[in-house]
Structure formats: C-alpha cells, structure tokens
Amino acid sequence: MAKILAVTNQKGGVGKTTTAVNLSACLATLGQRVLMIDLDPQGNATTGCGVIKREALPTVYQILIGRSTLVDARIRTEFGFDILPANRELAGAEVELIEMGGREFRLRDALAPVVDDYDFILMDCPPALNMLTVNGLAAADAVMIPMQCEYYALEGLTDLVATLKKVRANLNARLEIEGLLRTLFDPRSTLTQQVSAELDEHFGRKVYRTIIPRNVRLAEAPSYGKPVIAFDRSSKGALAYMALAQEMLDRRDGVAGKAVEQGAMA
C-alpha cells in the first residue's frame, strides 16, 4: 500500500512544488511506483512535469466533484511517474465542495481504488489552509514540510503544527509529521545556521538529514518542463533530491543511515 504524503506549508515560496516534482522523479528513478497529485490551482507542478495544463483533461477538479475517476485522469509522465494534473478550474472546486456531502474526504475516497498501484503518493498542496489542502491532509498518512531556515519560517511552523493537530483530532487520526525539509539553504548565512540548529534541537529525527541548497538549476528546470534530474543530473539540486529520495527509502526500510548534509555542504 502506498505511503501518502502531503507536501505542505501555509507559507508560500518555500519549495513545495519543487520538492513534489523533483522528489517524485527521484523516487521513480530509484524504482518506486509514484503518483504525484497537483492540488494547487496554479498548476505549477503539472507544467513542471511537462504536461500542458490547458490540454490536461480530466484533472483533479473533475475527481473532486465526482465527474471522473482517478484511473481515467492520471497521466504517465516521461520521467517514470504518474501525475494527477491541475489547472485554473480547480479554484472553482472550493465553492462547489461546500455543498457536497463528505467534502473533506473526496480525495481520500477517490484514492482508495488505486492506492495499491503505488509505493508513494505525493500531494503538492496550495500555500493556504483551504478545502483543497484539507482534502490533502484528510487523505494523507503524513506530511512533509519544506521550509526555509529563517525567522518567519519558525513562526509559520508553529501555526502549521497547530493546524495539523486540529486535523488529526477531527478528520484524520493517523496524520503525523513525516519530516521537515530544509530548502533554499545558504550555509553562508549565520541566521540560516542558527535556525537549522533550532530545528534539529526541537524536532530531532523529524528533520531530514538531507538539505536542499539554493541552486540555479532547480530554478531553471521548470521552464523546460522537466524535473532537475532530467535537466541537469549532476547539479547540486539533483544530487540533493536524489539523496532525499534515498533517505526516505532508508527510513521506510528501517535503515539507520549516516547523516547526509548533501548539497548545502558541497
């Protein structure tokens, strides 16, 4: 049965979409069966996989309102994983879901028939606690939290943890924090180092050892509709996400690997 992860943070610009796309590609490269779900109406994860948003029908929107099934909507990418695409019409799902029964569980129920088809299901959630994010959290086994090592990120993390506790109490008792991922990391910054140390102190093993550095190739790859591993396999960004994928597999398999500070220390 698939491990279902919501990649989420209520703060924007922290690398959620970058992580969802590149981690999906790296896990697929390591032989895993992966489905990525784009839950953001901007559809950036969709285009980042080389899928043209306006031509991708049906999308997650049709899934949520019951006009299609996930089996019919998923698309096989050229990078070895499947995607459930999104486009601007997903924004309308917010209004339509309000009047639907079990609106928080529409995605969870849609995933049930395919959950055994995959090893990992990653959901790119929007940077807001809306009905789309709630659907992702209600369907997930755990959350991955990408975050920058800066002061405001710590404040946002406190709010997010409180939100997750409420979801666990009311919608999804199995929901847990899978891990905190340090992104856009600049080791030259003293503040970055201090915040990183605080995360280690307070969250311990919940913090991934792998660190994602600031890397121009990570920023360039989406404009070519490719994950970074297909754009520049030897770049620091590609190496970091491959290390993260391997760390996730090691965690799943109970392997006590060495701490990997891949990318930021390179």
Short mmCIF file of N, CA and C in Angstrom, two decimals, residues 62 65 72 148 205:
data_model
loop_
_atom_site.label_atom_id
_atom_site.label_comp_id
_atom_site.label_asym_id
_atom_site.label_seq_id
_atom_site.Cartn_x
_atom_site.Cartn_y
_atom_site.Cartn_z
N GLN A 62 -12.17 17.49 -11.71
CA GLN A 62 -13.23 16.53 -12.04
C GLN A 62 -13.30 15.38 -11.04
N ILE A 65 -15.17 16.69 -7.74
CA ILE A 65 -16.62 16.91 -7.86
C ILE A 65 -17.35 15.69 -8.41
N ASP A 72 -9.02 7.30 -14.73
CA ASP A 72 -9.17 7.96 -16.02
C ASP A 72 -8.36 9.24 -16.12
N GLN A 148 12.19 27.19 4.71
CA GLN A 148 13.46 27.91 4.71
C GLN A 148 13.90 28.14 6.15
N ARG A 205 14.78 13.73 15.07
CA ARG A 205 14.76 12.83 13.93
C ARG A 205 13.70 13.18 12.90
#
